[in-house]
Coordinates of C-alpha atoms in Angstrom, one line a residue:
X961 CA 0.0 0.0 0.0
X962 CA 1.5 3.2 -1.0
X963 CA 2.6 5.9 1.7
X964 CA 0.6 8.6 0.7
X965 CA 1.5 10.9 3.5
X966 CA 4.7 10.6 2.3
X967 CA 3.7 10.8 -1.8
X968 CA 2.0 14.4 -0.9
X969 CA 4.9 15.6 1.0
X970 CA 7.2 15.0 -1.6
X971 CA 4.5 16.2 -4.5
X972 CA 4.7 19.8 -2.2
X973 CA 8.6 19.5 -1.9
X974 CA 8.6 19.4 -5.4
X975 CA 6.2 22.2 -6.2
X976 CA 8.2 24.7 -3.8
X977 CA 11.4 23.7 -5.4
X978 CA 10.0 24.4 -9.2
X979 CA 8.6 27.5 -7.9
X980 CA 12.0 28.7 -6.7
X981 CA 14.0 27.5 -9.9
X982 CA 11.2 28.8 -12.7
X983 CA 11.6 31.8 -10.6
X984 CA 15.7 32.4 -11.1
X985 CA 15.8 30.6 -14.2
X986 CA 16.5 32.5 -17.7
X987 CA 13.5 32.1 -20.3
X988 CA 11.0 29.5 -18.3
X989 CA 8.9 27.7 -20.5
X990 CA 6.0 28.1 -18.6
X991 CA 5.2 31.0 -21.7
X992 CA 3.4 30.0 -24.5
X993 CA 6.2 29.4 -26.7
X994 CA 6.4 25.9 -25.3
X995 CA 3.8 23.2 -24.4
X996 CA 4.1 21.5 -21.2
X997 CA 5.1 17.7 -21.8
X998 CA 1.9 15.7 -20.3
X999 CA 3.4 12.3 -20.2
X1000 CA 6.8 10.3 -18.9
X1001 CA 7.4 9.4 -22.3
X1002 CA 6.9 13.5 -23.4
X1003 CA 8.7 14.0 -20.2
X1004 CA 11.9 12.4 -21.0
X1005 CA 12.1 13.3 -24.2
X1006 CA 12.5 16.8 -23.1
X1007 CA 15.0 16.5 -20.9
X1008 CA 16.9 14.8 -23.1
X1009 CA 16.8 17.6 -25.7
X1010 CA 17.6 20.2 -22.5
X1011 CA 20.8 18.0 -21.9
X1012 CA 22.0 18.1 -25.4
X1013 CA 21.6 22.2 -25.6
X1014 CA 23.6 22.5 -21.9
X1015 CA 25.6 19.9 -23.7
X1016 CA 26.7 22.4 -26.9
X1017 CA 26.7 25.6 -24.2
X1018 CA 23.1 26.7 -24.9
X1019 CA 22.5 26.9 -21.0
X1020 CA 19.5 29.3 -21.5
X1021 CA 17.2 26.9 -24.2
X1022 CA 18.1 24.2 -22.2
X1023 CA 16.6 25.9 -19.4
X1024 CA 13.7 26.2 -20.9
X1025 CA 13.2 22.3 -21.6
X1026 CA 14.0 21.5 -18.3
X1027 CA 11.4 23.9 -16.8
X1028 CA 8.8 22.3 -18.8
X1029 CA 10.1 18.8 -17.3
X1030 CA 10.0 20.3 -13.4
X1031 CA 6.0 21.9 -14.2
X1032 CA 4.9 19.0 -15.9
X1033 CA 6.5 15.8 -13.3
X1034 CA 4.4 17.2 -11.0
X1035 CA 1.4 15.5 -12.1
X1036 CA 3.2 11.9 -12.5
X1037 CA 3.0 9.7 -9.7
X1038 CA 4.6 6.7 -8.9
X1039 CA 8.1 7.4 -11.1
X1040 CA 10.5 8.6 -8.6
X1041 CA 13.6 7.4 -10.6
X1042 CA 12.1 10.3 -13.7
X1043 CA 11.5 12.5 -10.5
X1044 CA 15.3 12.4 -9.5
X1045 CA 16.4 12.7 -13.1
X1046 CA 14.0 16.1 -13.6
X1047 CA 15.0 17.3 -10.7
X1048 CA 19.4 16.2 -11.5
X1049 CA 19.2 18.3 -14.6
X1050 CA 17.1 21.1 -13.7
X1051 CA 19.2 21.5 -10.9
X1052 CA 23.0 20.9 -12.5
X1053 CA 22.2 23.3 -15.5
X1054 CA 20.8 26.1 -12.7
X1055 CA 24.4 25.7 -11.0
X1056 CA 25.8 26.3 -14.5
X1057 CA 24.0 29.2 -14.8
X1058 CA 25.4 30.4 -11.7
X1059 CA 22.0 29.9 -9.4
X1060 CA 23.0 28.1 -7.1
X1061 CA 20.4 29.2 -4.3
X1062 CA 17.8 27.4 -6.8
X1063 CA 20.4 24.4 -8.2
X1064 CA 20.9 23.0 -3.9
X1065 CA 17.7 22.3 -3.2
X1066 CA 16.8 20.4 -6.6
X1067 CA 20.3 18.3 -6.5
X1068 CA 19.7 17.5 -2.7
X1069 CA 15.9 16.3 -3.7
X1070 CA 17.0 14.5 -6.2
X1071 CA 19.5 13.3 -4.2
X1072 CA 17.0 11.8 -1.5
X1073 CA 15.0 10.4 -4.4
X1074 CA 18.0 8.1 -5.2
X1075 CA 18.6 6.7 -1.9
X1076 CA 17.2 3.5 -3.3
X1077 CA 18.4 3.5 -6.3
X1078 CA 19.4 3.3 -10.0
X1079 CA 23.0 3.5 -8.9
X1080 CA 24.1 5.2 -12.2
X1081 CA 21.4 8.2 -11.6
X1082 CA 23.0 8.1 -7.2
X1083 CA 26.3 8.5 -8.8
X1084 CA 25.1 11.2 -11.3
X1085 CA 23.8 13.2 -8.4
X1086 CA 26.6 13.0 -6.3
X1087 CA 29.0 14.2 -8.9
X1088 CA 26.8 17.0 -9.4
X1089 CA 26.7 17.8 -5.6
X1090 CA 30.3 17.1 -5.5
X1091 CA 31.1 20.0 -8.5
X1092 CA 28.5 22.4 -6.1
X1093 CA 30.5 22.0 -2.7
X1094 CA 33.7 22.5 -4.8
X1095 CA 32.7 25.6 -6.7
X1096 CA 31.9 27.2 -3.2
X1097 CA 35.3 26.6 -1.7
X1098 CA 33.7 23.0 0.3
X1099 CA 36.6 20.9 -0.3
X1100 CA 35.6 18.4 2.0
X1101 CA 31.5 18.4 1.4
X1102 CA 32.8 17.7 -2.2
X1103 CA 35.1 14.8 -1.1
X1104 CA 32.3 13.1 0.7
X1105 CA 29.6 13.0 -2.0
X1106 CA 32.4 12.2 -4.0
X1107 CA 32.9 9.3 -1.7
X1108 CA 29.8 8.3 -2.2
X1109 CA 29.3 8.5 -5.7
X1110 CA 32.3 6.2 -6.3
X1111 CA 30.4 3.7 -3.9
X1112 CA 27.5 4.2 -6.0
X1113 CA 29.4 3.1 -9.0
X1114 CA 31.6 0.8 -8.0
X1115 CA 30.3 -2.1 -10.0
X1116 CA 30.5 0.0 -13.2
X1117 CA 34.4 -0.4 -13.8
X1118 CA 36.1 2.2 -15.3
X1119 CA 33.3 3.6 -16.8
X1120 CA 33.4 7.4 -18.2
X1121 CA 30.8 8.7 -15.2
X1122 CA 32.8 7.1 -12.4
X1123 CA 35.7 8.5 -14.3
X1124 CA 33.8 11.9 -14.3
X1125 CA 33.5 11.3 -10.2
X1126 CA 36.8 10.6 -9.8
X1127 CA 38.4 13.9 -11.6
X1128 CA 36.1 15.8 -8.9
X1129 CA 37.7 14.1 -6.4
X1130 CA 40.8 14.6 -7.4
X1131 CA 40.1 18.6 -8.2
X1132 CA 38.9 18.5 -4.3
X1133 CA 42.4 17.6 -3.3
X1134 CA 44.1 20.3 -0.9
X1135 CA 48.3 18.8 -1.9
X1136 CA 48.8 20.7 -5.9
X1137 CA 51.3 17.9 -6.3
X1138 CA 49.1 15.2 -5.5
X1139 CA 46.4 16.5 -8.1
X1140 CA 49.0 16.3 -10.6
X1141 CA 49.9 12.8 -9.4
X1142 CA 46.4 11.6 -9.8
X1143 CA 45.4 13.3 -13.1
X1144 CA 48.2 11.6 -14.7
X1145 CA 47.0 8.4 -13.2
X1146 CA 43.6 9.2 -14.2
X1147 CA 44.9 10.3 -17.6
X1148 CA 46.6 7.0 -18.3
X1149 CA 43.3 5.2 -17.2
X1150 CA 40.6 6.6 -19.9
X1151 CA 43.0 5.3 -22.5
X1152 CA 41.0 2.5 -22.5
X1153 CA 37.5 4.3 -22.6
X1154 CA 35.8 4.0 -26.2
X1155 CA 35.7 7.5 -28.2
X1156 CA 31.9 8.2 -27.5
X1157 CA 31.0 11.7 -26.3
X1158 CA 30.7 10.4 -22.6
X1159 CA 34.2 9.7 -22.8
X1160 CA 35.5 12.6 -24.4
X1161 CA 33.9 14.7 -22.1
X1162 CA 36.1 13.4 -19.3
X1163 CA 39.2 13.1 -22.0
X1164 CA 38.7 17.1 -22.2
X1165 CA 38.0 17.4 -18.6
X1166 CA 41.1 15.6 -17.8
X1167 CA 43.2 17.5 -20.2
X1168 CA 42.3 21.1 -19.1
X1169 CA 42.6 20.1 -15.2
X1170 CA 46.5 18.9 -16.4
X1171 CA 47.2 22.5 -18.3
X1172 CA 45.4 24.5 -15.1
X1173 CA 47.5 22.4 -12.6
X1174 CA 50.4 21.2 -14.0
X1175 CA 53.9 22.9 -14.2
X1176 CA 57.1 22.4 -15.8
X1177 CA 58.4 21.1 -12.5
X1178 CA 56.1 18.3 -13.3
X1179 CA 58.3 17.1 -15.8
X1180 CA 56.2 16.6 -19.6
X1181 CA 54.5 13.6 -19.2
X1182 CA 51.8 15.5 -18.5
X1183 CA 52.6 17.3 -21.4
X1184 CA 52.1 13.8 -23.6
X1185 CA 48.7 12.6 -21.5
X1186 CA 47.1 16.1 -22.4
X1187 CA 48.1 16.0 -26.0
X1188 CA 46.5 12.5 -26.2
X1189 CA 43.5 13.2 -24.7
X1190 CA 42.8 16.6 -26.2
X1191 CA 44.1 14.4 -30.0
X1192 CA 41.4 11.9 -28.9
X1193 CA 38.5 14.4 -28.3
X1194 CA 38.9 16.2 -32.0
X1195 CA 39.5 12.4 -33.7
X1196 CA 36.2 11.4 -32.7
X1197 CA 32.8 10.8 -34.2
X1198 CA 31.4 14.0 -35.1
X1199 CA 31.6 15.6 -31.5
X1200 CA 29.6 18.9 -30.9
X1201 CA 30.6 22.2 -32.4
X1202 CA 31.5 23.3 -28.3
X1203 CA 33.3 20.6 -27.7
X1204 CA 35.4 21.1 -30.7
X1205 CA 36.1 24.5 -29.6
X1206 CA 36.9 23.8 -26.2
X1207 CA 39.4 21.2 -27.2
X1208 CA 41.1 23.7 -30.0
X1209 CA 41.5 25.6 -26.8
X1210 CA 43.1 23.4 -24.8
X1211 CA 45.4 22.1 -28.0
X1212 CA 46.7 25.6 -28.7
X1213 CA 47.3 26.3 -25.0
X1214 CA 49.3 23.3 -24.7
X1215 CA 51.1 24.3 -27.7
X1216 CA 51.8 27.8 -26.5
X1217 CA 53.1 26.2 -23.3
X1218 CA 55.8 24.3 -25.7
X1219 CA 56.6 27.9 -27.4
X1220 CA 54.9 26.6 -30.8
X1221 CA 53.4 29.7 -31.0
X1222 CA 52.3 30.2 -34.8
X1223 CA 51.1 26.7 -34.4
X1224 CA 48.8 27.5 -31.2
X1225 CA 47.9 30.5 -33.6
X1226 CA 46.5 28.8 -36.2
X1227 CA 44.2 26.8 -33.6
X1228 CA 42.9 29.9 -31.9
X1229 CA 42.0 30.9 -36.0
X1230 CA 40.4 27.4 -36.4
X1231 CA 38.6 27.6 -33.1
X1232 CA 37.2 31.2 -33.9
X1233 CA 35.9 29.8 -37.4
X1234 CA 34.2 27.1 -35.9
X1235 CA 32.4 29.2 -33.4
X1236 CA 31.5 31.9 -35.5
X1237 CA 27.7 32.0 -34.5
X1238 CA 29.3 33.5 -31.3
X1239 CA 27.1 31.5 -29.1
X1240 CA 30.3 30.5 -26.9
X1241 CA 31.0 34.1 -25.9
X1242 CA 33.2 33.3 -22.8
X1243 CA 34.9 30.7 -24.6
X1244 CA 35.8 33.1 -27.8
X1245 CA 36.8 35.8 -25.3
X1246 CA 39.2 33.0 -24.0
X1247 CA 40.7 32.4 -27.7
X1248 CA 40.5 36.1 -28.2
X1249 CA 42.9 36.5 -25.4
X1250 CA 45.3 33.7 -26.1
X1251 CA 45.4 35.0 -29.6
X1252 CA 46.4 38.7 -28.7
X1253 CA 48.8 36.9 -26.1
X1254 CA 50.6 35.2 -29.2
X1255 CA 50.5 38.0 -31.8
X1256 CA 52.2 40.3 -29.1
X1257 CA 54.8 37.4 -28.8
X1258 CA 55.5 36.7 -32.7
X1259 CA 55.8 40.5 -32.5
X1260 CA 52.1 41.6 -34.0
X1261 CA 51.5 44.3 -32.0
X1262 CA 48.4 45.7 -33.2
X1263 CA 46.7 42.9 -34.4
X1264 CA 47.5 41.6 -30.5
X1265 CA 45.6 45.0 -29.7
X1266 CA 42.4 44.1 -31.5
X1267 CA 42.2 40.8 -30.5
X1268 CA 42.3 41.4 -26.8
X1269 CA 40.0 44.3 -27.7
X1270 CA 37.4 42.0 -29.1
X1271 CA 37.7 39.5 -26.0
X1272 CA 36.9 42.7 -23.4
X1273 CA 33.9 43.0 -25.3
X1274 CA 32.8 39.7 -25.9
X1275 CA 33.1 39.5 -21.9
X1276 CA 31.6 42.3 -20.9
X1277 CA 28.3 41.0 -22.7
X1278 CA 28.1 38.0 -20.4
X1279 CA 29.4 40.1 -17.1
X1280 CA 26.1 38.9 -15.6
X1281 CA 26.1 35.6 -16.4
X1282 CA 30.0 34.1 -15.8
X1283 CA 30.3 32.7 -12.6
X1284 CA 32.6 33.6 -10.2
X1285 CA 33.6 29.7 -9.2
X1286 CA 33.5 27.0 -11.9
X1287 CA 31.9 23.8 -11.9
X1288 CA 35.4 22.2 -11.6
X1289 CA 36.3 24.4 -8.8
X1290 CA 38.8 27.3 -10.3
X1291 CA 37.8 30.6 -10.6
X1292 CA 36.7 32.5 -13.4
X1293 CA 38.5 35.4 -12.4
X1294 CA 41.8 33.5 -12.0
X1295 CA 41.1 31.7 -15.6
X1296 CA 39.5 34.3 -17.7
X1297 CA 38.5 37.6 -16.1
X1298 CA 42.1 38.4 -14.7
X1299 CA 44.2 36.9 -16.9
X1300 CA 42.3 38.4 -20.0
X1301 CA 42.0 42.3 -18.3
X1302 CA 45.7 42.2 -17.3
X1303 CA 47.0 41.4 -20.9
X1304 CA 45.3 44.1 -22.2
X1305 CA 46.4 46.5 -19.8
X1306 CA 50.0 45.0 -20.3
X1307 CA 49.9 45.9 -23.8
X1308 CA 47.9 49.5 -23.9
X1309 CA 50.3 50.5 -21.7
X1310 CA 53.2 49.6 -24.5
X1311 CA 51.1 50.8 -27.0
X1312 CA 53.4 53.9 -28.7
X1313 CA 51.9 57.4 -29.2
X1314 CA 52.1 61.3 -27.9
X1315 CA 48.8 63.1 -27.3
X1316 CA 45.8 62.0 -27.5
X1317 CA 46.2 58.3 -28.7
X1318 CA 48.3 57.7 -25.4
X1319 CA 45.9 59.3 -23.3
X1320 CA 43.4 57.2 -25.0
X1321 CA 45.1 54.2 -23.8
X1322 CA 45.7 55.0 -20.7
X1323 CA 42.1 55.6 -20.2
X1324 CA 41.2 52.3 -21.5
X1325 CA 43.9 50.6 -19.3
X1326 CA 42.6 52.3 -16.0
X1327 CA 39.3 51.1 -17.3
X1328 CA 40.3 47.6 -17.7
X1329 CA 41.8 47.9 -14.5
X1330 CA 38.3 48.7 -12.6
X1331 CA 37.1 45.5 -14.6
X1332 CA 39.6 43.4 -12.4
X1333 CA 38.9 45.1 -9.5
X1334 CA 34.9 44.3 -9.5
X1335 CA 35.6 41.3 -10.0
X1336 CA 38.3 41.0 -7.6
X1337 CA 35.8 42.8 -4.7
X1338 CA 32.6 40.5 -6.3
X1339 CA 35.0 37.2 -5.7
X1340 CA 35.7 38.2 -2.2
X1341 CA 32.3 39.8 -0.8
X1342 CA 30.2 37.5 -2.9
X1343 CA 27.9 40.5 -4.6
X1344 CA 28.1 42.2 -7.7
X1345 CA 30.1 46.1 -7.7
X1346 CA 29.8 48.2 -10.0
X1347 CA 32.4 51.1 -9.6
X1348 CA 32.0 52.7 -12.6
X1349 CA 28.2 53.3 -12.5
X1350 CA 27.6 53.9 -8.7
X1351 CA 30.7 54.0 -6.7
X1352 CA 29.4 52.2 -3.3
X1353 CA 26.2 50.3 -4.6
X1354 CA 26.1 46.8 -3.3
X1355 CA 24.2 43.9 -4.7
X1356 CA 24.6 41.2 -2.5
X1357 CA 24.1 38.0 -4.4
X1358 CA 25.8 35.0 -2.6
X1359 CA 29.0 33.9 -0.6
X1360 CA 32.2 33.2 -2.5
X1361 CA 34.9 30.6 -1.4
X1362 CA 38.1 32.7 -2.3
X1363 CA 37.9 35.1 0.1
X1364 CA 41.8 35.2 0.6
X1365 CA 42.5 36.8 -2.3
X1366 CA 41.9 40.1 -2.2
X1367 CA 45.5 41.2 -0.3
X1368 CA 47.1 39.0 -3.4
X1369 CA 44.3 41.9 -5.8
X1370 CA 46.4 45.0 -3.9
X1371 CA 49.6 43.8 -4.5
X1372 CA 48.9 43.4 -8.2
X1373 CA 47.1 46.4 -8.6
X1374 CA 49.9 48.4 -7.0
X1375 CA 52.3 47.3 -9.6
X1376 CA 50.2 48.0 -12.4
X1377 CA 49.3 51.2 -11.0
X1378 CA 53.5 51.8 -10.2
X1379 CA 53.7 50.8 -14.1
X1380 CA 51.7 53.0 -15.5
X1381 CA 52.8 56.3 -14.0
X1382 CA 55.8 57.4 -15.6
X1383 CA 53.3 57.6 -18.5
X1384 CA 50.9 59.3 -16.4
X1385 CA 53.2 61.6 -15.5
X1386 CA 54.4 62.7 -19.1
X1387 CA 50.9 62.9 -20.0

């Protein structure tokens, strides 16, 4: 006989949870643009066209299909195991929009939906929660659902989700050495994985944690394992454009690490062609940067200029949606904001010129310069500045977990600042 005290409370837990997320969540599909899904067939179906959107980086639309799965799952009783999986992707593509008051509750519902099983969807959801405790600075919260998503999987061998579980855990690890240590174990591992889009989701993974971590004091067989499982990810069956992009990324960072620089080059062209559409916005102001970065090394100084110029404004259009901590943990100002503002400050300020065109590029530079430090005070307050609208107005909008770094901001904006005057001065 069914529980039905406990069937209501859940139907109400449900409700209050897709109130909140159809609430933060871009574009809900509760308009008329798109019907509801009535069935668990219909139901499914949508979710799996949701995943394959936040698959290619088209977090919004997949929002959309995943609201009309959280309205319509409502009304279906009996199916917790389509309950968990509603609420699992709902919730994960929430976090990737950076909502993560709305993404908690749906992973940790779906979580207790998956207490009894499928062990493939428990492990899924642990990941998930895993990636969440990371991103906000919980290194040990994302060990133990870590923990528990490997125990969830066990029986799976080395398949590419416990894989996927097992690079979280490793990204949780507090010794930088011993991350190293275990991505190259890891790396050598999905060797064997067939090259399927599963797998090269944790090939890519795998390879950018080994260029974020890694250092030449490593030695280069991590060098070798990236190459290899960035190779691997392009060589397979028709992966999505995204992917590509992300891997041509990855390939001409690696390269530019080895001082191959025309060759990186002509990745960060093909990566640009390919995402032309300029749906991948961060990711182009990430090739934008590396691009000006190598001009300004093979000694193209104001092609390096334009590039870096586009990439500002390619990020400034997505300000409000790049989240400050990324799923895998890093932050986004460490990995794009700061690394992208401070190259183009670097070079304005080398920029020849007398008069106005200096003046002009001083101008941008202190600008660019007010872009790091938002994001700088954002990162350690956990709200949104902005300095150069209102001076002083405060949004909050959430705790960060790098709250140390803001001594680490003075120091560097000090000796930009010390950089820049004996232009000031002759200005």
């Amino acid at each position: 006989m069914p529980n039905l005290m406990l069937e209501a409370q859940m139907r109400l837990d449900l409700i209050a949870i897709t109130v909140l997320a159809l609430g933060v969540a871009v574009g809900n599909a509760a308009s008329a643009e798109m019907p509801v899904p009535v069935s668990a067939a219909e139901i499914r179906s949508v979710v799996l066209r949701g995943e394959q959107l936040r698959d290619n980086g088209e977090l919004q639309a997949a929002q959309q299909q995943f609201d009309a799965a959280l309205q319509a799952v409502v009304d279906v009783k009996g199916d917790v195991g389509l309950l968990a999986a509603v609420e699992a992707a709902a919730g994960y593509n929430l976090f990737l929009l950076n909502s993560k008051e709305a993404a908690e509750p749906l992973l940790k519902a779906a979580y207790r939906n998956t207490e009894t099983g499928p062990d493939y969807l428990r492990g899924l959801v642990g990941l998930y929660l895993s990636e969440l405790a990371l991103a906000g600075g919980d290194r040990q919260q994302a060990l133990q659902y870590a923990d528990q998503a490997e125990a969830a999987l066990r029986s799976q061998g080395d398949s590419p989700l416990r894989m996927s579980v097992a690079l979280s855990r490793t990204a949780a690890g507090e010794d930088k050495s011993g991350r190293v240590a275990a991505l190259l174990e890891l790396a050598a591992r999905i060797e064997g994985l067939p090259n399927d889009f599963p797998a090269a989701k944790v090939r890519l993974k795998t390879a950018e944690a080994l260029l974020a971590e890694a250092a030449p004091s490593d030695g280069q067989g991590w060098v070798g394992a990236a190459y290899a499982a960035l190779d691997k990810v392009l060589a397979g069956a028709n992966p999505p454009p995204r992917m590509r992009v992300e891997a041509l990324l990855g390939m001409a960072r690696l390269y530019r690490q080895q001082n191959r620089d025309r060759e990186a080059l002509a990745l960060t062209e093909q990566a640009l062609a390919l995402a032309g559409d300029r749906r991948y916005l961060e990711l182009l102001a990430e090739l934008e940067a590396l691009q000006g970065d190598l001009l300004l090394r093979l000694g193209q100084q104001v092609p390096a200029l334009r590039a870096y110029e586009q990439a500002v404004n390619d990020l400034l259009a997505i300000r409000g949606d790049l989240p400050i901590n990324l799923p895998d943990g890093r932050s986004a100002i460490d990995t794009v904001i700061d690394p992208l503002h401070r190259g183009y400050v670097d070079l304005l300020l080398r920029q020849a010129g007398t008069g106005d065109s200096e003046q002009q590029a001083l101008n941008k530079a202190m600008s660019s310069m007010e872009a790091i430090k938002e994001a700088d005070l954002q990162d350690f307050f956990g709200a949104v500045f902005d300095l150069g609208a209102n001076p002083g107005r405060l949004a909050r909008t959430g705790v960060s977990g790098n709250r140390h770094r803001l001594p680490d901001f003075v120091d560097r904006q000090a000796g930009v600042v010390d950089e820049a005057w004996p232009a000031r001065c002759a200005t």
